[in-house]
Structures are given as structure tokens and as C-alpha cells.
mmCIF file of C-alpha atoms and ligand atoms in Angstrom:
data_model
loop_
_atom_site.group_PDB
_atom_site.id
_atom_site.type_symbol
_atom_site.label_atom_id
_atom_site.label_comp_id
_atom_site.label_asym_id
_atom_site.label_seq_id
_atom_site.Cartn_x
_atom_site.Cartn_y
_atom_site.Cartn_z
ATOM 1 C CA GLY A 183 0.047 0.034 0.022
ATOM 2 C CA ARG A 184 0.963 3.652 -0.483
ATOM 3 C CA ALA A 185 0.286 4.547 3.205
ATOM 4 C CA VAL A 186 0.571 2.656 6.489
ATOM 5 C CA LEU A 187 -1.290 5.292 8.519
ATOM 6 C CA LEU A 188 -3.752 7.904 7.758
ATOM 7 C CA ALA A 189 -5.136 10.506 10.186
ATOM 8 C CA GLY A 190 -7.599 13.331 10.512
ATOM 9 C CA VAL A 191 -10.016 14.421 7.795
ATOM 10 C CA ALA A 192 -8.113 12.390 5.116
ATOM 11 C CA ALA A 193 -8.631 9.138 7.114
ATOM 12 C CA ASP A 194 -12.371 9.994 7.471
ATOM 13 C CA ILE A 195 -12.565 10.483 3.675
ATOM 14 C CA PHE A 196 -10.701 7.248 2.990
ATOM 15 C CA ALA A 197 -12.946 5.232 5.324
ATOM 16 C CA GLU A 198 -16.070 6.650 3.576
ATOM 17 C CA LEU A 199 -14.697 5.814 0.217
ATOM 18 C CA GLN A 200 -14.021 2.254 1.352
ATOM 19 C CA GLY A 201 -17.688 1.991 2.218
ATOM 20 C CA LEU A 202 -17.292 1.996 6.021
ATOM 21 C CA ASP A 203 -20.214 3.257 8.141
ATOM 22 C CA VAL A 204 -19.510 6.764 9.078
ATOM 23 C CA VAL A 205 -21.212 8.451 12.097
ATOM 24 C CA PRO A 206 -20.804 11.889 13.594
ATOM 25 C CA ASN A 207 -18.353 12.088 16.552
ATOM 26 C CA THR A 208 -21.215 12.641 18.931
ATOM 27 C CA TYR A 209 -22.215 9.030 18.406
ATOM 28 C CA PHE A 210 -19.257 8.056 20.519
ATOM 29 C CA THR A 211 -20.182 10.499 23.372
ATOM 30 C CA THR A 212 -21.568 8.778 26.557
ATOM 31 C CA GLN A 213 -22.594 10.376 29.789
ATOM 32 C CA ARG A 214 -19.969 8.290 31.658
ATOM 33 C CA ARG A 215 -17.131 9.680 29.555
ATOM 34 C CA VAL A 216 -18.445 13.196 29.716
ATOM 35 C CA ASP A 217 -18.643 12.891 33.570
ATOM 36 C CA ALA A 218 -15.076 11.495 33.617
ATOM 37 C CA LEU A 219 -13.817 14.369 31.518
ATOM 38 C CA ARG A 220 -15.494 17.013 33.746
ATOM 39 C CA SER A 221 -14.025 15.275 36.755
ATOM 40 C CA LEU A 222 -10.561 15.369 35.337
ATOM 41 C CA GLN A 223 -10.851 18.933 34.168
ATOM 42 C CA GLU A 224 -11.950 20.012 37.626
ATOM 43 C CA LYS A 225 -9.177 18.158 39.189
ATOM 44 C CA ALA A 226 -6.649 19.835 36.910
ATOM 45 C CA ALA A 227 -8.203 23.233 37.422
ATOM 46 C CA THR A 228 -8.330 23.126 41.186
ATOM 47 C CA GLY A 229 -4.956 21.370 41.517
ATOM 48 C CA SER A 230 -6.611 18.640 43.435
ATOM 49 C CA PHE A 231 -4.348 15.978 44.914
ATOM 50 C CA ILE A 232 -7.168 13.378 44.712
ATOM 51 C CA PRO A 233 -5.789 11.038 42.146
ATOM 52 C CA ALA A 234 -7.999 10.246 39.069
ATOM 53 C CA SER A 235 -9.247 6.707 39.011
ATOM 54 C CA GLU A 236 -8.237 4.390 36.148
ATOM 55 C CA ALA A 237 -11.852 4.331 34.988
ATOM 56 C CA GLU A 238 -11.879 8.100 34.736
ATOM 57 C CA LYS A 239 -8.579 8.213 32.795
ATOM 58 C CA HIS A 240 -9.305 5.741 30.072
ATOM 59 C CA GLY A 241 -11.397 2.933 28.597
ATOM 60 C CA THR A 242 -9.526 1.149 25.958
ATOM 61 C CA VAL A 243 -10.328 -2.229 24.381
ATOM 62 C CA GLY A 244 -7.564 -4.434 23.028
ATOM 63 C CA ALA A 245 -7.820 -7.802 21.040
ATOM 64 C CA VAL A 246 -5.264 -10.290 20.038
ATOM 65 C CA ALA A 247 -5.859 -13.475 18.017
ATOM 66 C CA ARG A 248 -4.220 -16.381 16.419
ATOM 67 C CA ASP A 249 -5.736 -18.193 13.465
ATOM 68 C CA ALA A 250 -5.683 -21.777 12.409
ATOM 69 C CA GLN A 251 -2.649 -21.215 10.197
ATOM 70 C CA GLY A 252 -0.778 -19.651 13.185
ATOM 71 C CA HIS A 253 -1.116 -16.045 11.952
ATOM 72 C CA LEU A 254 -1.189 -13.496 14.733
ATOM 73 C CA ALA A 255 -3.141 -10.249 14.801
ATOM 74 C CA ALA A 256 -3.653 -7.423 17.210
ATOM 75 C CA ALA A 257 -6.163 -4.525 17.416
ATOM 76 C CA THR A 258 -6.680 -1.668 19.826
ATOM 77 C CA SER A 259 -9.745 0.586 20.094
ATOM 78 C CA THR A 260 -9.697 3.725 22.150
ATOM 79 C CA GLY A 261 -11.119 7.134 22.644
ATOM 80 C CA GLY A 262 -7.606 7.994 24.023
ATOM 81 C CA PHE A 263 -6.492 9.037 27.337
ATOM 82 C CA ASN A 264 -9.047 11.412 28.892
ATOM 83 C CA ASN A 265 -8.545 15.165 28.913
ATOM 84 C CA LYS A 266 -5.856 14.965 26.222
ATOM 85 C CA PRO A 267 -4.718 18.042 24.189
ATOM 86 C CA ASP A 268 -6.272 18.792 20.785
ATOM 87 C CA GLY A 269 -4.630 16.793 17.915
ATOM 88 C CA ARG A 270 -2.986 14.412 20.258
ATOM 89 C CA VAL A 271 -2.211 11.063 18.754
ATOM 90 C CA GLY A 272 -1.890 8.317 21.237
ATOM 91 C CA ASP A 273 -0.114 4.923 21.247
ATOM 92 C CA SER A 274 -2.990 2.721 20.160
ATOM 93 C CA PRO A 275 -2.797 3.339 16.443
ATOM 94 C CA ILE A 276 0.905 3.436 16.403
ATOM 95 C CA ILE A 277 2.278 0.066 15.365
ATOM 96 C CA GLY A 278 5.028 -0.932 17.871
ATOM 97 C CA ALA A 279 3.829 1.456 20.487
ATOM 98 C CA GLY A 280 0.332 0.359 21.718
ATOM 99 C CA THR A 281 -0.276 -2.304 19.108
ATOM 100 C CA TYR A 282 1.923 -5.007 17.477
ATOM 101 C CA ALA A 283 1.695 -8.449 15.948
ATOM 102 C CA ARG A 284 4.330 -10.666 14.220
ATOM 103 C CA ASP A 285 3.896 -14.197 13.222
ATOM 104 C CA GLY A 286 6.050 -16.595 15.249
ATOM 105 C CA VAL A 287 6.627 -13.958 17.898
ATOM 106 C CA CYS A 288 3.639 -12.404 19.587
ATOM 107 C CA ALA A 289 0.509 -10.298 19.258
ATOM 108 C CA VAL A 290 -0.012 -7.545 21.769
ATOM 109 C CA SER A 291 -2.408 -4.699 22.607
ATOM 110 C CA CYS A 292 -1.567 -2.241 25.372
ATOM 111 C CA THR A 293 -3.415 0.173 27.648
ATOM 112 C CA GLY A 294 -2.157 3.044 29.774
ATOM 113 C CA GLN A 295 -0.848 6.546 29.207
ATOM 114 C CA GLY A 296 0.105 6.427 25.674
ATOM 115 C CA GLU A 297 2.978 8.869 25.734
ATOM 116 C CA ILE A 298 4.993 6.380 27.769
ATOM 117 C CA PHE A 299 4.145 3.540 25.464
ATOM 118 C CA ILE A 300 5.299 5.628 22.391
ATOM 119 C CA ARG A 301 8.552 6.595 24.156
ATOM 120 C CA ARG A 302 9.207 3.012 25.204
ATOM 121 C CA VAL A 303 7.978 1.586 21.909
ATOM 122 C CA ALA A 304 6.429 -0.800 24.343
ATOM 123 C CA ALA A 305 4.579 -3.304 22.084
ATOM 124 C CA TYR A 306 7.610 -3.813 20.017
ATOM 125 C CA ASP A 307 9.752 -3.997 23.071
ATOM 126 C CA LEU A 308 7.747 -6.984 24.070
ATOM 127 C CA ALA A 309 8.344 -8.625 20.673
ATOM 128 C CA ALA A 310 11.980 -7.796 20.790
ATOM 129 C CA ARG A 311 12.434 -9.365 24.162
ATOM 130 C CA ILE A 312 10.942 -12.534 22.827
ATOM 131 C CA HIS A 313 12.536 -12.507 19.399
ATOM 132 C CA TYR A 314 16.040 -11.239 20.208
ATOM 133 C CA ALA A 315 16.516 -11.981 23.911
ATOM 134 C CA GLY A 316 14.703 -15.378 23.753
ATOM 135 C CA GLN A 317 12.447 -14.440 26.736
ATOM 136 C CA ALA A 318 9.214 -16.361 27.319
ATOM 137 C CA LEU A 319 6.178 -14.292 26.623
ATOM 138 C CA GLU A 320 5.132 -14.340 30.236
ATOM 139 C CA ASP A 321 8.481 -13.151 31.530
ATOM 140 C CA ALA A 322 8.814 -10.537 28.779
ATOM 141 C CA ALA A 323 5.269 -9.225 29.498
ATOM 142 C CA LYS A 324 6.019 -9.030 33.243
ATOM 143 C CA THR A 325 9.256 -7.203 32.712
ATOM 144 C CA LEU A 326 7.448 -4.739 30.460
ATOM 145 C CA VAL A 327 4.568 -4.004 32.731
ATOM 146 C CA PHE A 328 6.230 -4.401 36.206
ATOM 147 C CA GLU A 329 9.597 -2.910 35.511
ATOM 148 C CA THR A 330 9.900 -0.865 32.339
ATOM 149 C CA LEU A 331 6.410 0.809 32.433
ATOM 150 C CA ALA A 332 5.942 0.818 36.154
ATOM 151 C CA SER A 333 9.169 2.820 36.467
ATOM 152 C CA HIS A 334 7.186 5.686 34.963
ATOM 153 C CA ALA A 335 4.518 5.380 37.787
ATOM 154 C CA ILE A 336 1.630 4.925 35.283
ATOM 155 C CA GLY A 337 -1.173 2.367 35.325
ATOM 156 C CA ALA A 338 -0.366 -0.101 32.526
ATOM 157 C CA GLY A 339 -1.695 -3.346 31.159
ATOM 158 C CA LEU A 340 -1.722 -5.448 28.008
ATOM 159 C CA VAL A 341 -3.226 -8.492 26.415
ATOM 160 C CA ALA A 342 -0.880 -10.667 24.364
ATOM 161 C CA LEU A 343 -0.595 -14.115 22.726
ATOM 162 C CA GLY A 344 2.556 -16.058 22.163
ATOM 163 C CA ALA A 345 3.421 -17.696 18.874
ATOM 164 C CA GLN A 346 1.477 -20.936 19.933
ATOM 165 C CA GLY A 347 -1.504 -18.819 21.113
ATOM 166 C CA ASN A 348 -0.831 -18.962 24.752
ATOM 167 C CA PRO A 349 -2.522 -15.817 26.461
ATOM 168 C CA VAL A 350 -1.118 -13.444 29.087
ATOM 169 C CA ALA A 351 -2.764 -10.291 30.370
ATOM 170 C CA PRO A 352 -0.621 -8.654 33.014
ATOM 171 C CA TYR A 353 -1.609 -5.216 34.583
ATOM 172 C CA ASN A 354 -0.235 -3.185 37.377
ATOM 173 C CA THR A 355 -3.547 -1.454 38.414
ATOM 174 C CA LEU A 356 -6.160 -2.871 40.802
ATOM 175 C CA GLY A 357 -7.979 -4.789 38.087
ATOM 176 C CA MET A 358 -8.418 -5.181 34.341
ATOM 177 C CA TYR A 359 -11.321 -6.632 32.482
ATOM 178 C CA ARG A 360 -10.138 -9.500 30.252
ATOM 179 C CA GLY A 361 -11.202 -12.658 28.722
ATOM 180 C CA TRP A 362 -9.988 -15.319 26.329
ATOM 181 C CA ILE A 363 -11.238 -18.372 24.437
ATOM 182 C CA THR A 364 -9.176 -21.462 23.388
ATOM 183 C CA THR A 365 -9.498 -23.543 20.230
ATOM 184 C CA GLU A 366 -11.429 -26.111 22.271
ATOM 185 C CA GLY A 367 -13.971 -23.263 23.009
ATOM 186 C CA GLN A 368 -12.991 -22.961 26.669
ATOM 187 C CA LEU A 369 -14.015 -19.358 27.650
ATOM 188 C CA VAL A 370 -12.400 -17.550 30.636
ATOM 189 C CA VAL A 371 -13.233 -14.080 31.921
ATOM 190 C CA ALA A 372 -11.624 -12.063 34.745
ATOM 191 C CA THR A 373 -11.698 -8.680 36.258
ATOM 192 C CA HIS A 374 -9.254 -9.067 39.166
ATOM 193 C CA LYS A 375 -7.129 -11.960 40.289
ATOM 194 C CA GLU A 376 -9.606 -14.762 40.129
ATOM 195 C CA LEU A 377 -10.348 -16.417 36.766
ATOM 196 C CA HIS A 378 -13.935 -17.395 35.930
ATOM 197 C CA PRO A 379 -14.033 -20.399 33.589
ATOM 198 C CA MET A 380 -17.302 -20.083 31.686
ATOM 199 C CA GLY A 381 -17.230 -23.569 30.110
ATOM 200 C CA PRO A 382 -17.400 -24.156 26.434
ATOM 201 C CA ALA A 383 -18.796 -21.115 24.460
HETATM 202 N N1 LIG B 148 -3.292 4.193 25.563
HETATM 203 C C1 LIG B 148 -4.437 5.077 25.361
HETATM 204 C C2 LIG B 148 -3.975 6.443 25.026
HETATM 205 O O1 LIG B 148 -2.968 6.872 25.508
HETATM 206 C C3 LIG B 148 -5.273 5.137 26.563
HETATM 207 C C4 LIG B 148 -5.653 3.956 27.261
HETATM 208 O O2 LIG B 148 -5.141 2.908 27.041
HETATM 209 O O3 LIG B 148 -6.481 3.965 28.085
HETATM 210 O O4 LIG B 148 -4.619 7.078 24.357
#
């Protein structure tokens, strides 16, 4: 292709030309996010020391998958970190920062303050640990979340699959909604530490 990444008005026009459903931005506005934005703006304006909750700060959805041929894919959908400056581009659409997949290595989708993920090239860092340093997915993911990213004092999490489809979902916050399904149809969901097997889907 002639472009890897399109942004802004040109991206909207491209999507429309491709026949995608296009909706006004207000379609994505929910009262919960408006309230969270107000709350963050108030805290910023009053210099409040009450920390913003993770739920106020963001609401990103990540997905990773491995198909029957062993191909890996990753996707991240986000409204972006709350109360961001105009024109700000986060890590989610940047391949290697918030999202990355490479056959035979891993697929990963990240969440947390995007600026740090961009600076650390976090998603690619995970793949590099596995590919070049020979780290196991689980160890690489733990190092990234609990050492590299935690050193910036941000809430961070990711969902990832290894080359064989083994899932990991580490996070350094109180909880992170997550779920996965195996080829056998075994479905598992979790919010905090405990896993909830849901039986075959
Ligand atoms: N990473 C996203 C961003 O910085 C936010 C998030 O994951 O919640 O835009």
C-alpha cells in the first residue's frame, strides 16, 4: 500500500470511500465519559491531589488473535487518554507502541498513558524481548509491565498471545477486564485476580 497510517480528515474520507459506516463524533459520546472528562478537568483546574481513578482516565479495548494457520493479529480501540490536548495522537494506532503483531513471535495490545508506550516503543519492546533475547512471553510481559512501564509510575496493562496462542494479560492496576477463548472453546473471563471459567462457548 501507499500509506501505512492515515489521520484526521483524510482518514475519514478514506474510510467513507471504502464504504465503512461513518457516524458523527457525537455518536461516541456517553454520559460516563463526559462525567469523567468533567471530573478530570476539575481536578486539573483546582490542582486537586485526589488521584483520578483508572476508569476516569481511560477505557481502551484491546484484542489479540491467532488463526488456524498460526497467523497472529492485534487490534486496539480507544477514545484515547481522557482530557488530552487537541490533535494528540496516542499509542494505540501506532504500530509498535500500543499495538503490534508478528507471526512466530507475539501479538499484543496495550493500555495505559500512551506517551510512555510511544517513548518506550512498548509493544515492539515485548516482541524484541521474545525474538532477540529469547524471553518467554510471560517473562517478557512481566518485565515490560512491572519494570519498564511501572518505573514511570503509570497504570499499565496489556493482552498478548505467544506464537502458539498462549495468552497473558498482566496489569499493574487494581484490576483489568479481560477474557480469552481457546481452540477447544474454553472461555475464561476475569476482572481481578480470580479467573472465571465459563465452560465451552
Ligand atoms: N493508551 C491510550 C492512550 O494513551 C489510553 C488507554 O489505554 O486507556 O490514548
